[in-house]
PDB file of C-alpha atoms in Angstrom:
ATOM      1  CA  UNK W   1      44.981   1.291   6.334  1.00  0.00           C
ATOM      2  CA  UNK W   2      44.400   0.298   2.722  1.00  0.00           C
ATOM      3  CA  UNK W   3      45.072  -3.273   1.686  1.00  0.00           C
ATOM      4  CA  UNK W   4      48.037  -3.472  -0.677  1.00  0.00           C
ATOM      5  CA  UNK W   5      47.676  -6.107  -3.397  1.00  0.00           C
ATOM      6  CA  UNK W   6      50.633  -8.398  -3.946  1.00  0.00           C
ATOM      7  CA  UNK W   7      51.756  -8.920  -7.530  1.00  0.00           C
ATOM      8  CA  UNK W   8      54.032 -11.864  -6.730  1.00  0.00           C
ATOM      9  CA  UNK W   9      54.660 -14.126  -3.758  1.00  0.00           C
ATOM     10  CA  UNK W  10      57.055 -17.039  -3.297  1.00  0.00           C
ATOM     11  CA  UNK W  11      58.191 -19.126  -0.338  1.00  0.00           C
ATOM     12  CA  UNK W  12      61.078 -21.575  -0.577  1.00  0.00           C
ATOM     13  CA  UNK W  13      62.079 -23.954   2.213  1.00  0.00           C
ATOM     14  CA  UNK W  14      64.885 -26.482   2.669  1.00  0.00           C
ATOM     15  CA  UNK W  15      62.433 -28.913   4.216  1.00  0.00           C
ATOM     16  CA  UNK W  16      60.819 -29.304   0.790  1.00  0.00           C
ATOM     17  CA  UNK W  17      64.142 -30.363  -0.770  1.00  0.00           C
ATOM     18  CA  UNK W  18      64.378 -34.124  -0.498  1.00  0.00           C
ATOM     19  CA  UNK W  19      68.033 -34.249  -1.490  1.00  0.00           C
ATOM     20  CA  UNK W  20      69.042 -32.409   1.680  1.00  0.00           C
ATOM     21  CA  UNK W  21      67.425 -35.149   3.769  1.00  0.00           C
ATOM     22  CA  UNK W  22      68.965 -37.878   1.582  1.00  0.00           C
ATOM     23  CA  UNK W  23      72.339 -36.468   2.611  1.00  0.00           C
ATOM     24  CA  UNK W  24      71.510 -35.594   6.225  1.00  0.00           C
ATOM     25  CA  UNK W  25      69.967 -38.922   7.307  1.00  0.00           C
ATOM     26  CA  UNK W  26      72.892 -41.162   6.198  1.00  0.00           C
ATOM     27  CA  UNK W  27      75.377 -38.795   7.874  1.00  0.00           C
ATOM     28  CA  UNK W  28      73.290 -38.989  11.029  1.00  0.00           C
ATOM     29  CA  UNK W  29      73.365 -42.778  10.943  1.00  0.00           C
ATOM     30  CA  UNK W  30      77.111 -42.843  10.262  1.00  0.00           C
ATOM     31  CA  UNK W  31      77.589 -40.630  13.314  1.00  0.00           C
ATOM     32  CA  UNK W  32      75.212 -42.290  15.764  1.00  0.00           C
ATOM     33  CA  UNK W  33      75.636 -46.006  14.985  1.00  0.00           C
ATOM     34  CA  UNK W  34      79.273 -46.150  16.210  1.00  0.00           C
ATOM     35  CA  UNK W  35      78.533 -44.093  19.343  1.00  0.00           C
ATOM     36  CA  UNK W  36      75.401 -46.151  20.057  1.00  0.00           C
ATOM     37  CA  UNK W  37      77.381 -49.341  19.562  1.00  0.00           C
ATOM     38  CA  UNK W  38      80.051 -48.076  21.944  1.00  0.00           C
ATOM     39  CA  UNK W  39      77.461 -47.170  24.595  1.00  0.00           C
ATOM     40  CA  UNK W  40      75.842 -50.602  24.291  1.00  0.00           C
ATOM     41  CA  UNK W  41      79.199 -52.392  24.435  1.00  0.00           C
ATOM     42  CA  UNK W  42      80.565 -50.407  27.371  1.00  0.00           C
ATOM     43  CA  UNK W  43      77.466 -49.778  29.504  1.00  0.00           C
ATOM     44  CA  UNK W  44      75.355 -52.901  28.832  1.00  0.00           C
ATOM     45  CA  UNK W  45      77.897 -55.616  28.006  1.00  0.00           C
ATOM     46  CA  UNK W  46      80.535 -54.048  30.306  1.00  0.00           C
ATOM     47  CA  UNK W  47      83.331 -54.444  27.717  1.00  0.00           C
ATOM     48  CA  UNK W  48      85.509 -51.352  27.244  1.00  0.00           C
ATOM     49  CA  UNK W  49      84.922 -49.706  23.866  1.00  0.00           C
ATOM     50  CA  UNK W  50      88.105 -49.096  21.872  1.00  0.00           C
ATOM     51  CA  UNK W  51      91.831 -49.311  22.605  1.00  0.00           C
ATOM     52  CA  UNK W  52      91.742 -46.338  24.985  1.00  0.00           C
ATOM     53  CA  UNK W  53      88.180 -46.360  26.324  1.00  0.00           C
ATOM     54  CA  UNK W  54      86.508 -43.301  27.793  1.00  0.00           C
ATOM     55  CA  UNK W  55      84.884 -43.491  31.154  1.00  0.00           C
ATOM     56  CA  UNK W  56      81.098 -43.998  31.126  1.00  0.00           C
ATOM     57  CA  UNK W  57      80.240 -40.375  31.931  1.00  0.00           C
ATOM     58  CA  UNK W  58      82.445 -39.029  29.122  1.00  0.00           C
ATOM     59  CA  UNK W  59      80.972 -41.504  26.640  1.00  0.00           C
ATOM     60  CA  UNK W  60      77.418 -40.463  27.585  1.00  0.00           C
ATOM     61  CA  UNK W  61      78.454 -36.801  27.470  1.00  0.00           C
ATOM     62  CA  UNK W  62      79.834 -37.298  23.945  1.00  0.00           C
ATOM     63  CA  UNK W  63      76.585 -38.964  22.893  1.00  0.00           C
ATOM     64  CA  UNK W  64      74.377 -36.153  24.262  1.00  0.00           C
ATOM     65  CA  UNK W  65      76.644 -33.420  22.878  1.00  0.00           C
ATOM     66  CA  UNK W  66      76.531 -35.066  19.423  1.00  0.00           C
ATOM     67  CA  UNK W  67      72.761 -35.470  19.719  1.00  0.00           C
ATOM     68  CA  UNK W  68      72.370 -31.776  20.602  1.00  0.00           C
ATOM     69  CA  UNK W  69      74.534 -30.711  17.649  1.00  0.00           C
ATOM     70  CA  UNK W  70      72.588 -32.893  15.206  1.00  0.00           C
ATOM     71  CA  UNK W  71      69.264 -31.610  16.572  1.00  0.00           C
ATOM     72  CA  UNK W  72      70.423 -28.023  16.013  1.00  0.00           C
ATOM     73  CA  UNK W  73      71.501 -28.827  12.456  1.00  0.00           C
ATOM     74  CA  UNK W  74      68.179 -30.583  11.767  1.00  0.00           C
ATOM     75  CA  UNK W  75      66.250 -27.616  13.189  1.00  0.00           C
ATOM     76  CA  UNK W  76      68.249 -25.213  11.015  1.00  0.00           C
ATOM     77  CA  UNK W  77      67.621 -27.272   7.879  1.00  0.00           C
ATOM     78  CA  UNK W  78      63.950 -27.574   8.716  1.00  0.00           C
ATOM     79  CA  UNK W  79      63.421 -23.898   9.526  1.00  0.00           C
ATOM     80  CA  UNK W  80      65.426 -22.172   6.759  1.00  0.00           C
ATOM     81  CA  UNK W  81      62.983 -20.255   4.600  1.00  0.00           C
ATOM     82  CA  UNK W  82      63.191 -17.611   1.871  1.00  0.00           C
ATOM     83  CA  UNK W  83      60.089 -15.456   1.509  1.00  0.00           C
ATOM     84  CA  UNK W  84      59.648 -12.858  -1.227  1.00  0.00           C
ATOM     85  CA  UNK W  85      56.718 -10.762  -2.314  1.00  0.00           C
ATOM     86  CA  UNK W  86      56.291  -7.791  -4.614  1.00  0.00           C
ATOM     87  CA  UNK W  87      53.621  -5.135  -4.221  1.00  0.00           C
ATOM     88  CA  UNK W  88      53.233  -1.491  -5.211  1.00  0.00           C
ATOM     89  CA  UNK W  89      55.740  -0.409  -2.535  1.00  0.00           C
ATOM     90  CA  UNK W  90      58.601  -2.601  -3.726  1.00  0.00           C
ATOM     91  CA  UNK W  91      60.220  -5.984  -3.240  1.00  0.00           C
ATOM     92  CA  UNK W  92      59.933  -7.441   0.254  1.00  0.00           C
ATOM     93  CA  UNK W  93      62.140 -10.314   1.363  1.00  0.00           C
ATOM     94  CA  UNK W  94      63.416 -12.202   4.363  1.00  0.00           C
ATOM     95  CA  UNK W  95      65.614 -15.233   4.805  1.00  0.00           C
ATOM     96  CA  UNK W  96      64.919 -16.943   8.117  1.00  0.00           C
ATOM     97  CA  UNK W  97      66.922 -17.385  10.377  1.00  0.00           C
ATOM     98  CA  UNK W  98      69.576 -14.984   8.967  1.00  0.00           C
ATOM     99  CA  UNK W  99      67.129 -12.170   8.292  1.00  0.00           C
ATOM    100  CA  UNK W 100      63.944 -12.688  10.259  1.00  0.00           C
ATOM    101  CA  UNK W 101      62.609  -9.165   9.736  1.00  0.00           C
ATOM    102  CA  UNK W 102      61.212  -8.070   6.387  1.00  0.00           C
ATOM    103  CA  UNK W 103      63.529  -5.970   4.239  1.00  0.00           C
ATOM    104  CA  UNK W 104      62.148  -3.782   1.457  1.00  0.00           C
ATOM    105  CA  UNK W 105      63.736  -2.689  -1.786  1.00  0.00           C
ATOM    106  CA  UNK W 106      61.755   0.390  -2.740  1.00  0.00           C
ATOM    107  CA  UNK W 107      61.211   1.144  -6.400  1.00  0.00           C
ATOM    108  CA  UNK W 108      63.692   4.027  -6.479  1.00  0.00           C
ATOM    109  CA  UNK W 109      66.564   1.866  -5.214  1.00  0.00           C
ATOM    110  CA  UNK W 110      66.508  -0.517  -8.193  1.00  0.00           C
ATOM    111  CA  UNK W 111      68.961   0.575 -10.892  1.00  0.00           C
ATOM    112  CA  UNK W 112      68.604  -2.577 -13.001  1.00  0.00           C
ATOM    113  CA  UNK W 113      67.852  -6.266 -12.795  1.00  0.00           C
ATOM    114  CA  UNK W 114      68.379  -9.360 -14.892  1.00  0.00           C
ATOM    115  CA  UNK W 115      67.341 -12.994 -14.785  1.00  0.00           C
ATOM    116  CA  UNK W 116      70.104 -15.606 -14.694  1.00  0.00           C
ATOM    117  CA  UNK W 117      69.093 -19.121 -15.659  1.00  0.00           C
ATOM    118  CA  UNK W 118      72.238 -20.895 -14.459  1.00  0.00           C
ATOM    119  CA  UNK W 119      73.861 -20.557 -11.069  1.00  0.00           C
ATOM    120  CA  UNK W 120      77.275 -18.967 -10.997  1.00  0.00           C
ATOM    121  CA  UNK W 121      78.675 -20.322  -7.725  1.00  0.00           C
ATOM    122  CA  UNK W 122      81.345 -17.607  -7.628  1.00  0.00           C
ATOM    123  CA  UNK W 123      78.682 -14.915  -7.763  1.00  0.00           C
ATOM    124  CA  UNK W 124      75.943 -16.570  -5.689  1.00  0.00           C
ATOM    125  CA  UNK W 125      78.025 -18.440  -3.132  1.00  0.00           C
ATOM    126  CA  UNK W 126      75.813 -21.486  -3.663  1.00  0.00           C
ATOM    127  CA  UNK W 127      72.678 -22.403  -1.789  1.00  0.00           C
ATOM    128  CA  UNK W 128      71.787 -20.415   1.323  1.00  0.00           C
ATOM    129  CA  UNK W 129      72.337 -16.860   2.518  1.00  0.00           C
ATOM    130  CA  UNK W 130      75.670 -15.349   1.516  1.00  0.00           C
ATOM    131  CA  UNK W 131      77.178 -11.931   1.906  1.00  0.00           C
ATOM    132  CA  UNK W 132      80.169 -10.962  -0.220  1.00  0.00           C
ATOM    133  CA  UNK W 133      81.883  -7.840   1.092  1.00  0.00           C
ATOM    134  CA  UNK W 134      84.284  -7.632  -1.875  1.00  0.00           C
ATOM    135  CA  UNK W 135      81.468  -7.603  -4.441  1.00  0.00           C
ATOM    136  CA  UNK W 136      79.119  -5.603  -2.190  1.00  0.00           C
ATOM    137  CA  UNK W 137      76.446  -8.248  -2.686  1.00  0.00           C
ATOM    138  CA  UNK W 138      74.062 -10.562  -0.867  1.00  0.00           C
ATOM    139  CA  UNK W 139      72.515 -13.705  -2.227  1.00  0.00           C
ATOM    140  CA  UNK W 140      69.593 -15.787  -0.994  1.00  0.00           C
ATOM    141  CA  UNK W 141      68.972 -19.002  -2.881  1.00  0.00           C
ATOM    142  CA  UNK W 142      67.333 -22.219  -1.704  1.00  0.00           C
ATOM    143  CA  UNK W 143      65.875 -24.066  -4.683  1.00  0.00           C
ATOM    144  CA  UNK W 144      66.341 -24.090  -8.418  1.00  0.00           C
ATOM    145  CA  UNK W 145      69.026 -22.715 -10.666  1.00  0.00           C
ATOM    146  CA  UNK W 146      67.346 -19.418 -11.575  1.00  0.00           C
ATOM    147  CA  UNK W 147      67.994 -16.173  -9.745  1.00  0.00           C
ATOM    148  CA  UNK W 148      67.282 -12.495 -10.244  1.00  0.00           C
ATOM    149  CA  UNK W 149      70.271 -10.168  -9.857  1.00  0.00           C
ATOM    150  CA  UNK W 150      69.366  -6.649  -8.798  1.00  0.00           C
ATOM    151  CA  UNK W 151      71.795  -3.764  -9.037  1.00  0.00           C
ATOM    152  CA  UNK W 152      70.730  -1.265  -6.410  1.00  0.00           C
ATOM    153  CA  UNK W 153      71.739   2.328  -5.710  1.00  0.00           C
ATOM    154  CA  UNK W 154      75.214   2.572  -4.231  1.00  0.00           C
ATOM    155  CA  UNK W 155      76.299  -0.260  -6.592  1.00  0.00           C
ATOM    156  CA  UNK W 156      74.948  -2.851  -4.151  1.00  0.00           C
ATOM    157  CA  UNK W 157      73.834  -6.177  -5.580  1.00  0.00           C
ATOM    158  CA  UNK W 158      71.112  -8.496  -4.364  1.00  0.00           C
ATOM    159  CA  UNK W 159      70.563 -11.977  -5.774  1.00  0.00           C
ATOM    160  CA  UNK W 160      67.275 -13.712  -5.030  1.00  0.00           C
ATOM    161  CA  UNK W 161      66.585 -17.272  -6.119  1.00  0.00           C
ATOM    162  CA  UNK W 162      63.236 -18.072  -7.675  1.00  0.00           C
ATOM    163  CA  UNK W 163      61.407 -21.057  -9.079  1.00  0.00           C
ATOM    164  CA  UNK W 164      59.024 -18.901 -11.070  1.00  0.00           C
ATOM    165  CA  UNK W 165      61.162 -16.379 -12.996  1.00  0.00           C
ATOM    166  CA  UNK W 166      58.424 -15.431 -15.471  1.00  0.00           C
ATOM    167  CA  UNK W 167      55.963 -14.402 -12.733  1.00  0.00           C
ATOM    168  CA  UNK W 168      58.769 -12.642 -10.812  1.00  0.00           C
ATOM    169  CA  UNK W 169      59.708 -10.698 -13.972  1.00  0.00           C
ATOM    170  CA  UNK W 170      56.047  -9.754 -14.678  1.00  0.00           C
ATOM    171  CA  UNK W 171      55.681  -8.471 -11.108  1.00  0.00           C
ATOM    172  CA  UNK W 172      58.844  -6.351 -11.367  1.00  0.00           C
ATOM    173  CA  UNK W 173      57.659  -4.899 -14.686  1.00  0.00           C
ATOM    174  CA  UNK W 174      54.321  -4.126 -13.050  1.00  0.00           C
ATOM    175  CA  UNK W 175      56.156  -2.442 -10.167  1.00  0.00           C
ATOM    176  CA  UNK W 176      57.997  -0.185 -12.630  1.00  0.00           C
ATOM    177  CA  UNK W 177      54.780   0.518 -14.586  1.00  0.00           C
ATOM    178  CA  UNK W 178      53.105   1.612 -11.349  1.00  0.00           C
ATOM    179  CA  UNK W 179      56.112   3.852 -10.652  1.00  0.00           C
ATOM    180  CA  UNK W 180      55.833   5.563 -14.020  1.00  0.00           C
ATOM    181  CA  UNK W 181      52.045   6.043 -13.543  1.00  0.00           C
ATOM    182  CA  UNK W 182      52.470   7.807 -10.196  1.00  0.00           C
TER     183      UNK W 182
END
């Protein structure tokens, strides 16, 4: 099998965005400090916690349930990843964990594309993976305010966030040049 050369490659991850952790860590502390204080007060000092205290097992169950939920949220934030590459076949993308298999937009599917330098939250849905059934569109954006909007056959739309729009654009132009040369 011949090696296919990639014209463009980009990986974006939430774990690289400090602001997400600046929000997540304080919320974690705000959640766990009161429960931890209640466990210490009720189990160690033997003073009931609150006006209508829970029994010890329920209080511990609440703590472990909350811990499990926060661990799942932390894992999701840490593992979310948008991967995109362009080669002679087309545009390959996946957004883990929503789309863990590679999807390919072949050259013939692309009707048009344009680069948008400012996010339109109505169109993109914000940061993350969004599917809009009314607009027949999907968007995958993690970092930055630039995205490429593709209009595909069947009037489907795909929005992919990028931090390097110039290189993305050059790779798409190269993809279309290769198509016209074939």
